[in-house]
PDB file of C-alpha atoms and ligand atoms in Angstrom:
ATOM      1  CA  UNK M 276      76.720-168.440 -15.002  1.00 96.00           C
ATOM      2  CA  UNK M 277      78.711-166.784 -12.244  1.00 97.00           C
ATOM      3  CA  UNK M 278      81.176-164.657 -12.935  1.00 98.00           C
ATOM      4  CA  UNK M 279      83.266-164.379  -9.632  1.00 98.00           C
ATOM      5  CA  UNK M 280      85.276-161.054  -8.291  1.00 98.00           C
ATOM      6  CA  UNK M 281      87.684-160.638  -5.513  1.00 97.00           C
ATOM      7  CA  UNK M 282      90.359-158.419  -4.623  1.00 95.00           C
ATOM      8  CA  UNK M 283      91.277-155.706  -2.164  1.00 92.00           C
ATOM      9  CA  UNK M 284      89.818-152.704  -1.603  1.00 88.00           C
ATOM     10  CA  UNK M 285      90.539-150.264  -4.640  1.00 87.00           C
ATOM     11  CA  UNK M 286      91.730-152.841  -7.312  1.00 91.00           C
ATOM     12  CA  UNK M 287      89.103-152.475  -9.406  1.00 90.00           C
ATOM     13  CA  UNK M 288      86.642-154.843  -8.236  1.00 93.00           C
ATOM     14  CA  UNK M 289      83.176-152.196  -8.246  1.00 92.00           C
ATOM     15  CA  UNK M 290      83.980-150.844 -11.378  1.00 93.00           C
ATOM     16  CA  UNK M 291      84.968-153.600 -13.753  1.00 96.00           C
ATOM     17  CA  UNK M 292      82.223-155.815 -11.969  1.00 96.00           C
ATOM     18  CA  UNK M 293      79.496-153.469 -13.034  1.00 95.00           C
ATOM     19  CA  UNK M 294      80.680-152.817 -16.636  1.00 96.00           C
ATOM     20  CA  UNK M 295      81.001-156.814 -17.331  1.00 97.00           C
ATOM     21  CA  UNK M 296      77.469-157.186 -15.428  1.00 96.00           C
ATOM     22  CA  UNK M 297      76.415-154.187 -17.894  1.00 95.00           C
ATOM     23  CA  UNK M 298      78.055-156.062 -20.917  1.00 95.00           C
ATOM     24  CA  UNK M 299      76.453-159.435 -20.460  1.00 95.00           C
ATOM     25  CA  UNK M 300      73.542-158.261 -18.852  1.00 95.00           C
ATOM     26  CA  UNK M 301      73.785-160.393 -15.516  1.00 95.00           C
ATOM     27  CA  UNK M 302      72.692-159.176 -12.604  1.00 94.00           C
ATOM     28  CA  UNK M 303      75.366-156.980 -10.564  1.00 94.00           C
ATOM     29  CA  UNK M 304      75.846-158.064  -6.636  1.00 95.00           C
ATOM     30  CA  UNK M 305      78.065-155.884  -4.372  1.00 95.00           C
ATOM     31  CA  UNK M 306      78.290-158.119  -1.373  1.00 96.00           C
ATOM     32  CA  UNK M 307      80.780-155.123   0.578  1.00 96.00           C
ATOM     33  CA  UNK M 308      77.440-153.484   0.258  1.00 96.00           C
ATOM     34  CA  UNK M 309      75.834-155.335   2.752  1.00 97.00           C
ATOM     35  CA  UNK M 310      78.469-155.410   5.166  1.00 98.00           C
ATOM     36  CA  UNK M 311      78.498-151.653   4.974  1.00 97.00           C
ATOM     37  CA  UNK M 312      74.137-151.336   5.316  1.00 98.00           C
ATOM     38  CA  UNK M 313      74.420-153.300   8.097  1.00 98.00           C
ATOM     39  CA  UNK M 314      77.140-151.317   9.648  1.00 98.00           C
ATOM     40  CA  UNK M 315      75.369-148.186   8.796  1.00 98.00           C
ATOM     41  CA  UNK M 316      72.232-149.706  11.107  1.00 98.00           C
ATOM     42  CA  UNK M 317      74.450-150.839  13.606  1.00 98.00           C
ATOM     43  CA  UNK M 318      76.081-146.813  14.032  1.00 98.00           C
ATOM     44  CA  UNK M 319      72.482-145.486  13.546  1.00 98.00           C
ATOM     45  CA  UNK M 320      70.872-148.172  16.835  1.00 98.00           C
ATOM     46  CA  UNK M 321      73.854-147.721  18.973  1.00 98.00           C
ATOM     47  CA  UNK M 322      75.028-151.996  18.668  1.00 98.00           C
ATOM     48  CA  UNK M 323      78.670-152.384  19.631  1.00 98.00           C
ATOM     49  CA  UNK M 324      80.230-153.112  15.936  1.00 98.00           C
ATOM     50  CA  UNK M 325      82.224-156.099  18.239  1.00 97.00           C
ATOM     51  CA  UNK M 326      79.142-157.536  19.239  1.00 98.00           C
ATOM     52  CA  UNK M 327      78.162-160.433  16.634  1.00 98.00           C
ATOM     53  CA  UNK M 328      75.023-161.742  18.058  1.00 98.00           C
ATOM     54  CA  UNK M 329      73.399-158.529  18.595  1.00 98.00           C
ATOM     55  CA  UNK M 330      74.822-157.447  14.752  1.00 98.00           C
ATOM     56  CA  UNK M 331      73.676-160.842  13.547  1.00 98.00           C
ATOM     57  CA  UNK M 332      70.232-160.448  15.464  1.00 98.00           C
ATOM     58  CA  UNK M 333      70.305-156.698  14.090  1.00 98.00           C
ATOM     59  CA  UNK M 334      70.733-157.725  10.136  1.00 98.00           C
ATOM     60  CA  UNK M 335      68.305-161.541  10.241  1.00 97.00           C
ATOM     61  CA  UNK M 336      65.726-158.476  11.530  1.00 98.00           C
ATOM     62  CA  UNK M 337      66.296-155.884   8.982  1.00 97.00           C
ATOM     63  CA  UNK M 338      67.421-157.321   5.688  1.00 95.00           C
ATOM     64  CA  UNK M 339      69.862-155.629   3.393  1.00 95.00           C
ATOM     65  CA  UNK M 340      67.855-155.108   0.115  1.00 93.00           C
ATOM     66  CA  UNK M 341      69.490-153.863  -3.298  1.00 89.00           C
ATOM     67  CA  UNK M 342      69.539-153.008  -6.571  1.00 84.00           C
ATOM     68  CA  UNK M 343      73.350-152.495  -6.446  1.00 63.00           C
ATOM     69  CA  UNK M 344      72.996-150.850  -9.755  1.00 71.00           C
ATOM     70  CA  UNK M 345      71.059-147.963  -8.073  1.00 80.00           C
ATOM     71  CA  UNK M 346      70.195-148.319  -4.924  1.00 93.00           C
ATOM     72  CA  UNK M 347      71.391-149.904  -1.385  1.00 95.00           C
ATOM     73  CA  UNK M 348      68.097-149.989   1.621  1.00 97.00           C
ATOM     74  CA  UNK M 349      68.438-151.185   4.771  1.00 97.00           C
ATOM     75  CA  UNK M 350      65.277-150.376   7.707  1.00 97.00           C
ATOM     76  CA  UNK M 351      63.305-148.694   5.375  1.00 96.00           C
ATOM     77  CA  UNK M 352      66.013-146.048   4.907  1.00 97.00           C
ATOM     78  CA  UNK M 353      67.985-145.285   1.395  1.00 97.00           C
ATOM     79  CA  UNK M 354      71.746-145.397   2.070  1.00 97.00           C
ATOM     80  CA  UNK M 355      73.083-145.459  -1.077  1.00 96.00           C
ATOM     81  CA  UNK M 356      75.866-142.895  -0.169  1.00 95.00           C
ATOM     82  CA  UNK M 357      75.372-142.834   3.256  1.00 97.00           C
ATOM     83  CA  UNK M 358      78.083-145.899   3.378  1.00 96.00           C
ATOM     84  CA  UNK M 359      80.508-144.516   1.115  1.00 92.00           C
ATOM     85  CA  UNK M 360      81.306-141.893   4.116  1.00 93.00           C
ATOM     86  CA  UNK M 361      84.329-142.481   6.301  1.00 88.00           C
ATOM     87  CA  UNK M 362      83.109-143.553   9.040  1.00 93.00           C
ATOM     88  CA  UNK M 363      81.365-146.548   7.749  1.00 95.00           C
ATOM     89  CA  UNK M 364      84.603-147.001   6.225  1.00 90.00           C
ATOM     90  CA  UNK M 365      86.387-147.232   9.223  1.00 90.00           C
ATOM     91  CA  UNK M 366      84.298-149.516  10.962  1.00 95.00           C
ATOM     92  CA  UNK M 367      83.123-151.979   8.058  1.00 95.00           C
ATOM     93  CA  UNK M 368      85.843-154.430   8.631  1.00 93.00           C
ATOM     94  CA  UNK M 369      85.387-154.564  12.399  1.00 94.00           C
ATOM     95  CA  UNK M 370      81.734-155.694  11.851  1.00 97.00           C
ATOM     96  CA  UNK M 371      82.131-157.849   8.579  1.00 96.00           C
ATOM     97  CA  UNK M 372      84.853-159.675  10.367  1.00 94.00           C
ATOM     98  CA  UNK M 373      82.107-161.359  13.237  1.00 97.00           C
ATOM     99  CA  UNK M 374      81.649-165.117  12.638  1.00 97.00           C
ATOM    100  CA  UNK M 375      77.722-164.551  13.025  1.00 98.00           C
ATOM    101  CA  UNK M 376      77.427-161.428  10.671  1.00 98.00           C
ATOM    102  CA  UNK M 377      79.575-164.214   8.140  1.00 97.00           C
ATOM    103  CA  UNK M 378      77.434-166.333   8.238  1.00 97.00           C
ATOM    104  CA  UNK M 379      74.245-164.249   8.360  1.00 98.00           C
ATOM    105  CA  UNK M 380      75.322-162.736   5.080  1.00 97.00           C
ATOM    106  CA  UNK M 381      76.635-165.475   3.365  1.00 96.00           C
ATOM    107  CA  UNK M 382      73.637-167.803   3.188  1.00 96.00           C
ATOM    108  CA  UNK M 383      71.377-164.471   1.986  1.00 95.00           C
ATOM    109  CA  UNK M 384      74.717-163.803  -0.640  1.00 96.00           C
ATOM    110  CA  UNK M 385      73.765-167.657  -1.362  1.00 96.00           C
ATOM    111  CA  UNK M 386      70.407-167.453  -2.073  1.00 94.00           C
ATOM    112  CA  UNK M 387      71.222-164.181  -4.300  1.00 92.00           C
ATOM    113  CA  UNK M 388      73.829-166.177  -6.087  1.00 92.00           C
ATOM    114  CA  UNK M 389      70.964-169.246  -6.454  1.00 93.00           C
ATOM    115  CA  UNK M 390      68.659-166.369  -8.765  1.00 92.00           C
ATOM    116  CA  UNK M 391      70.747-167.240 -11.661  1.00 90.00           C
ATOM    117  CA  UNK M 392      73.345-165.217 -13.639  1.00 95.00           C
ATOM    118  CA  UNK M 393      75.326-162.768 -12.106  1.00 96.00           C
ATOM    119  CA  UNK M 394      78.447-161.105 -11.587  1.00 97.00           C
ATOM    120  CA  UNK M 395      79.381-161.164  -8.044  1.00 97.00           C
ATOM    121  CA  UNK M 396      82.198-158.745  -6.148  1.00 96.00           C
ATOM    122  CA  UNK M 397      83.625-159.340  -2.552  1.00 96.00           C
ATOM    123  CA  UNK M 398      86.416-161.096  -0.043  1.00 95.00           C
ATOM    124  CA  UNK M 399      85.319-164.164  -0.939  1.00 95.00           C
ATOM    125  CA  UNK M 400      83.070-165.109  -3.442  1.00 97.00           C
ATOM    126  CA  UNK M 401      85.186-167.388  -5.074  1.00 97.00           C
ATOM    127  CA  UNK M 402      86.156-168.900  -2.399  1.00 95.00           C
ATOM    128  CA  UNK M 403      83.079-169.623   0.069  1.00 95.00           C
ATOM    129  CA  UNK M 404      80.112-167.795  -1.622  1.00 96.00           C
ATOM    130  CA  UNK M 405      80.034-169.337  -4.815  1.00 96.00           C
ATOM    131  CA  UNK M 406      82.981-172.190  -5.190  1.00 96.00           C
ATOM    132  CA  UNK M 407      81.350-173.187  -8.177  1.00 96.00           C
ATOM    133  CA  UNK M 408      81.611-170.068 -10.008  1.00 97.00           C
ATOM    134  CA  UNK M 409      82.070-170.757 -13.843  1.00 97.00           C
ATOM    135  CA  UNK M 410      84.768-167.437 -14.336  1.00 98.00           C
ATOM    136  CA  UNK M 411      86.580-166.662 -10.734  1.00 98.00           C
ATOM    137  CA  UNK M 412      88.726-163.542 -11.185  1.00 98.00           C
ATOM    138  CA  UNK M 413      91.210-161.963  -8.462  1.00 97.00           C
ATOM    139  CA  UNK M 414      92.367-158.261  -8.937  1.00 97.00           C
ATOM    140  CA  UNK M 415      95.452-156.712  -7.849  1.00 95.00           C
ATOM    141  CA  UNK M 416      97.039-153.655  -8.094  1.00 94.00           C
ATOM    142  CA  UNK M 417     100.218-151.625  -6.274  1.00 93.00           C
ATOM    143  CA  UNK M 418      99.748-149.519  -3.182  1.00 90.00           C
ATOM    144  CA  UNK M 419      99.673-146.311  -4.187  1.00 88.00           C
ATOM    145  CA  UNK M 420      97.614-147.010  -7.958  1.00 89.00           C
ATOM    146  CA  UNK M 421      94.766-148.253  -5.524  1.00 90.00           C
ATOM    147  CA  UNK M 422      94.890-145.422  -3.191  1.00 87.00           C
ATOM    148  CA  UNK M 423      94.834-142.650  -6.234  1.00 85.00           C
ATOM    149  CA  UNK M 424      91.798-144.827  -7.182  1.00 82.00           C
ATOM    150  CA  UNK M 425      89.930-144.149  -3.675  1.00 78.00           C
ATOM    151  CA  UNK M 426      90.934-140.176  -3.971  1.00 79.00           C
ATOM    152  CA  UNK M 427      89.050-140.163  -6.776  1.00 79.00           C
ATOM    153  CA  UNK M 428      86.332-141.308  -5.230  1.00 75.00           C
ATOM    154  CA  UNK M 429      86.815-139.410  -1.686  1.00 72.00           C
ATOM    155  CA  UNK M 430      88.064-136.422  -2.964  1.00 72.00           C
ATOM    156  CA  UNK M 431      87.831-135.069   0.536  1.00 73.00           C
ATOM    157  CA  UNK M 432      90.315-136.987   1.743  1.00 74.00           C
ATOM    158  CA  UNK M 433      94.531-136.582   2.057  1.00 78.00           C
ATOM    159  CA  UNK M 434      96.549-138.874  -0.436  1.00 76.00           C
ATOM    160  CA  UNK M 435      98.661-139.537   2.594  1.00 81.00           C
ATOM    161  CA  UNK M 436      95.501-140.245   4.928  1.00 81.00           C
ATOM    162  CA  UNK M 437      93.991-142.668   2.440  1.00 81.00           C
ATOM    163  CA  UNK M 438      97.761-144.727   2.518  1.00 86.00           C
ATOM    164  CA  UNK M 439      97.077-145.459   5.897  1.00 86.00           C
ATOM    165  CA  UNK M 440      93.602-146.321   5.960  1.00 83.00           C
ATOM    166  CA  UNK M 441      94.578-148.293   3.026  1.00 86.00           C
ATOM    167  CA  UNK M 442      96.854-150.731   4.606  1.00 89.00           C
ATOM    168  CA  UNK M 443      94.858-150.514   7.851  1.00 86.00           C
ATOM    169  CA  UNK M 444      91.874-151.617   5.866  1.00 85.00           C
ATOM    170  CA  UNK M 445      94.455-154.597   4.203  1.00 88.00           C
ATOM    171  CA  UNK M 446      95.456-155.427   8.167  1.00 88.00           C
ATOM    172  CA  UNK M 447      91.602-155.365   8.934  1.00 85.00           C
ATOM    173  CA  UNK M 448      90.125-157.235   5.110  1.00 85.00           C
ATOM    174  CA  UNK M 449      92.701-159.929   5.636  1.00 86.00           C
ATOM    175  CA  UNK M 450      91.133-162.760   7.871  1.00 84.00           C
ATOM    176  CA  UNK M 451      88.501-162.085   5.343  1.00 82.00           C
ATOM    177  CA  UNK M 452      90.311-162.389   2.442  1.00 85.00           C
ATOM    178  CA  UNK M 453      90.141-165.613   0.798  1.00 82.00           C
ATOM    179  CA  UNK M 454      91.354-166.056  -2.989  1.00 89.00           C
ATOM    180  CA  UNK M 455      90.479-169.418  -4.947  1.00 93.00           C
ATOM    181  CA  UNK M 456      92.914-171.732  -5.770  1.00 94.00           C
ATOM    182  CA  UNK M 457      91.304-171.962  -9.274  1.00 95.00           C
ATOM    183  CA  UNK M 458      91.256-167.548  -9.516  1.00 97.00           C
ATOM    184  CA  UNK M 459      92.578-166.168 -12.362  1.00 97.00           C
ATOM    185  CA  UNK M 460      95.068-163.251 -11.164  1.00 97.00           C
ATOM    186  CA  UNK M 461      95.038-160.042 -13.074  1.00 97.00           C
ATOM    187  CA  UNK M 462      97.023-157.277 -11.835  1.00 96.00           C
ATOM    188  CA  UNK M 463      95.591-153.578 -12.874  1.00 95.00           C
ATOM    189  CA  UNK M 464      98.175-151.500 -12.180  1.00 95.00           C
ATOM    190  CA  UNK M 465      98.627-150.630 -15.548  1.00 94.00           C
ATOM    191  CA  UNK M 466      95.675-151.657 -16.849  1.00 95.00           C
ATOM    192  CA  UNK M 467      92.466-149.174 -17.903  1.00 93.00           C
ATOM    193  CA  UNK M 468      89.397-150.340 -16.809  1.00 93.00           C
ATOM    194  CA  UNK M 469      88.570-151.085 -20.668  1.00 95.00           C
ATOM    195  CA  UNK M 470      91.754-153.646 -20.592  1.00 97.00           C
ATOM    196  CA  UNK M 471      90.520-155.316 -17.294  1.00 97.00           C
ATOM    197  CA  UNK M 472      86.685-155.641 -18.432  1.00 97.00           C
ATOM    198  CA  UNK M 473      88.043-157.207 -21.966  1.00 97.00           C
ATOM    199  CA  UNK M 474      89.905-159.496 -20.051  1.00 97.00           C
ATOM    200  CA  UNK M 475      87.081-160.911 -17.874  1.00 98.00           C
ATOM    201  CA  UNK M 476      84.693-160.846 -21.115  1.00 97.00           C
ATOM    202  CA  UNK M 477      87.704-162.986 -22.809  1.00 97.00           C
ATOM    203  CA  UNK M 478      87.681-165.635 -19.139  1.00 97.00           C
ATOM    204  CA  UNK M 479      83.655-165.611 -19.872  1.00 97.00           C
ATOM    205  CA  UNK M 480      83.887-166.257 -23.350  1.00 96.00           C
ATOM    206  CA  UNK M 481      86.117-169.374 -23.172  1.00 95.00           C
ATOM    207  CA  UNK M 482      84.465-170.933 -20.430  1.00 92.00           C
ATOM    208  CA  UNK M 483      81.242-170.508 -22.521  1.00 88.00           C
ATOM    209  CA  UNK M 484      82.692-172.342 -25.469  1.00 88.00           C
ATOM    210  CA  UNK M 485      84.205-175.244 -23.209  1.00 83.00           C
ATOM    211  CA  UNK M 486      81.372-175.563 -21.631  1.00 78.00           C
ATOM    212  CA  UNK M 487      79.127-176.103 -25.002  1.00 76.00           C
ATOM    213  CA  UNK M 488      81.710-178.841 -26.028  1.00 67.00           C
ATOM    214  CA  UNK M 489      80.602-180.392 -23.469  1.00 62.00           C
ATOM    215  CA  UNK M 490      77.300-180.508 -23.754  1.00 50.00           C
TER     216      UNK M 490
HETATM  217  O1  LIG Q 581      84.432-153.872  -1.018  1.00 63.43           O
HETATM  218  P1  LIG Q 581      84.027-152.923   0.117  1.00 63.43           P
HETATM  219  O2  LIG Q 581      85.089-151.939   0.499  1.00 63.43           O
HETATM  220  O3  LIG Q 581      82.724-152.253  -0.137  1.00 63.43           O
HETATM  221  O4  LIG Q 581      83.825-153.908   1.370  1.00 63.43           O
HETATM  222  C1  LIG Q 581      83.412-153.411   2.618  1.00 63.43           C
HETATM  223  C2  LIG Q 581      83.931-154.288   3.735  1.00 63.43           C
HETATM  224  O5  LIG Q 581      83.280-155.543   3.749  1.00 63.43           O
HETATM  225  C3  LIG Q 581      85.425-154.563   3.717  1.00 63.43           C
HETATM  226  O6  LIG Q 581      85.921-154.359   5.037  1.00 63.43           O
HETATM  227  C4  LIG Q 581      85.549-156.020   3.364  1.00 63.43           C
HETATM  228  C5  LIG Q 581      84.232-156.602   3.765  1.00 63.43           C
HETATM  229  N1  LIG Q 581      83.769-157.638   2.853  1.00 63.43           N
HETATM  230  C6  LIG Q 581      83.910-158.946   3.252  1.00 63.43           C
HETATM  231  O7  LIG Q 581      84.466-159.202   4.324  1.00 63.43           O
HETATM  232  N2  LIG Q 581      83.438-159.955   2.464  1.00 63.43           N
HETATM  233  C7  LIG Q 581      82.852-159.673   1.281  1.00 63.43           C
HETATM  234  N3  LIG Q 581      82.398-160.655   0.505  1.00 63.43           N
HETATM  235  C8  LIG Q 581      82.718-158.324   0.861  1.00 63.43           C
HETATM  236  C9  LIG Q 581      83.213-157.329   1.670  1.00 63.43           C
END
C-alpha cells in the first residue's frame, strides 16, 4: 500500500509521515530530500541551480541514496543536516522546479515507490508520483501556525524572516504543487500531531477493509 502525503512546506507533512510510516511499519520516503541532496551537490560543484541539463546530468551521475529515517548521502558525502541549512533552503525550489531534474527524480521516486509499502511525502506524490496511491492525504495549515512550526526547527532564524521566506517558498513550491483530485484535505491548524497521525491511520484503516471486501 501507498500511503500518499502532500502539502506545503511546514504543514505537517515530515512529521506525521514518519510517525504513520513508524506505526505501520512502511517504509518512510522524503522525496524534498532529494531535491535538497541534489541542490546541496549542485552549491558544493559550482552548477548554475537554473541550469537543468547540467543539474539533471549532475544527479543521473551521483544518485541521491537514503534511509530517510536516518540518513540522506549524496557523492559519497553524509548530508543529513547539511540541507536543513538556509541556504539550501533558499535555493531548493529554484532547482526542483527544472523540467529535467522532474523528471530525473521522479522515475527514481517511481522505482522507490515500485519496492512496495510505503508512506511517501512531497509536491506531488499523489498527483504524478504515485496516482495510484491507496490513502492520498493533503495537509494544510494557516500562515503563521506553519511558520511557528519552522522556528522550531530553525531556531536561528527571525519569526518575521521565516514569514517571508515562507510565502516566497509558497510563490517558488507552487508550479510544483499539484494536489489530487481524489486527496483527502486535513487542515492542522489546530490539530496535534497525535490528531493528524490518527486521522491518516483511520484513511488507512478503511481503505484496508474496502479493499478486503473486495477481494
Ligand atoms: O518538503 P521540503 O521542504 O523538504 O521540499 C524541498 C523542496 O523540494 C521544495 O522547494 C519543494 C520541492 N519538492 C518538490 O518540488 N516535489 C516534491 N515531491 C518534493 C519536494
Amino acid at each position: 500500500m501507498i500511503v500518499a502525503i502532500d502539502g506545503p512546506a511546514g504543514a505537517g507533512k515530515s512529521t506525521v509521515a514518519r510517525a504513520v510510516a513508524g506505526r505501520l511499519g512502511f517504509r518512510y520516503l522524503d522525496t524534498g530530500a532529494m531535491y535538497r541532496a541534489l541542490t546541496w551537490l549542485a552549491c558544493e560543484r559550482g552548477v548554475d541551480p537554473e541550469d537543468g541539463p547540467a543539474l539533471a546530468a549532475l544527479g543521473s551521475a551521483n544518485p541521491v541514496e537514503l534511509d530517510a529515517e536516518r540518513w540522506v548521502r549524496i557523492a559519497g558525502t553524509d548530508v543529513t543536516e547539511a540541507i536543513r541549512l538556509p541556504e539550501i533552503d533558499r535555493l531548493v525550489p529554484i532547482v526542483a522546479r527544472q523540467h529535467e531534474v522532474r523528471l530525473l527524480m521522479r522515475e527514481r521516486q517511481r522505482e522507490l515507490a515500485a519496492l512496495g509499502d510505503s508512506v511517501i511525502e512531497g509536491r506531488d506524490i499523489g498527483s504524478v508520483i504515485a496516482p495510484q496511491a491507496e490513502v492520498k492525504v493533503y495537509l494544510v495549515a494557516d500562515e503563521s501556525v506553519r511558520a511557528g512550526r519552522r522556528l522550531t526547527e530553525r531556531p536561528g532564524i527571525r519569526a518575521k524572516a521565516l514569514t517571508v521566506d515562507l510565502r516566497r517558498r509558497d510563490e517558488s513550491d507552487a508550479p510544483q504543487m499539484q494536489r489530487a483530485p481524489d486527496a483527502v484535505l486535513i487542515d492542522t491548524t489546530h490539530l496535534s500531531i497525535e490528531q493528524v497521525v490518527e486521522k491518516v491511520e483511520a484513511l488507512v484503516a478503511e481503505r484496508r477493509v474496502t479493499t478486503s471486501g473486495r477481494g
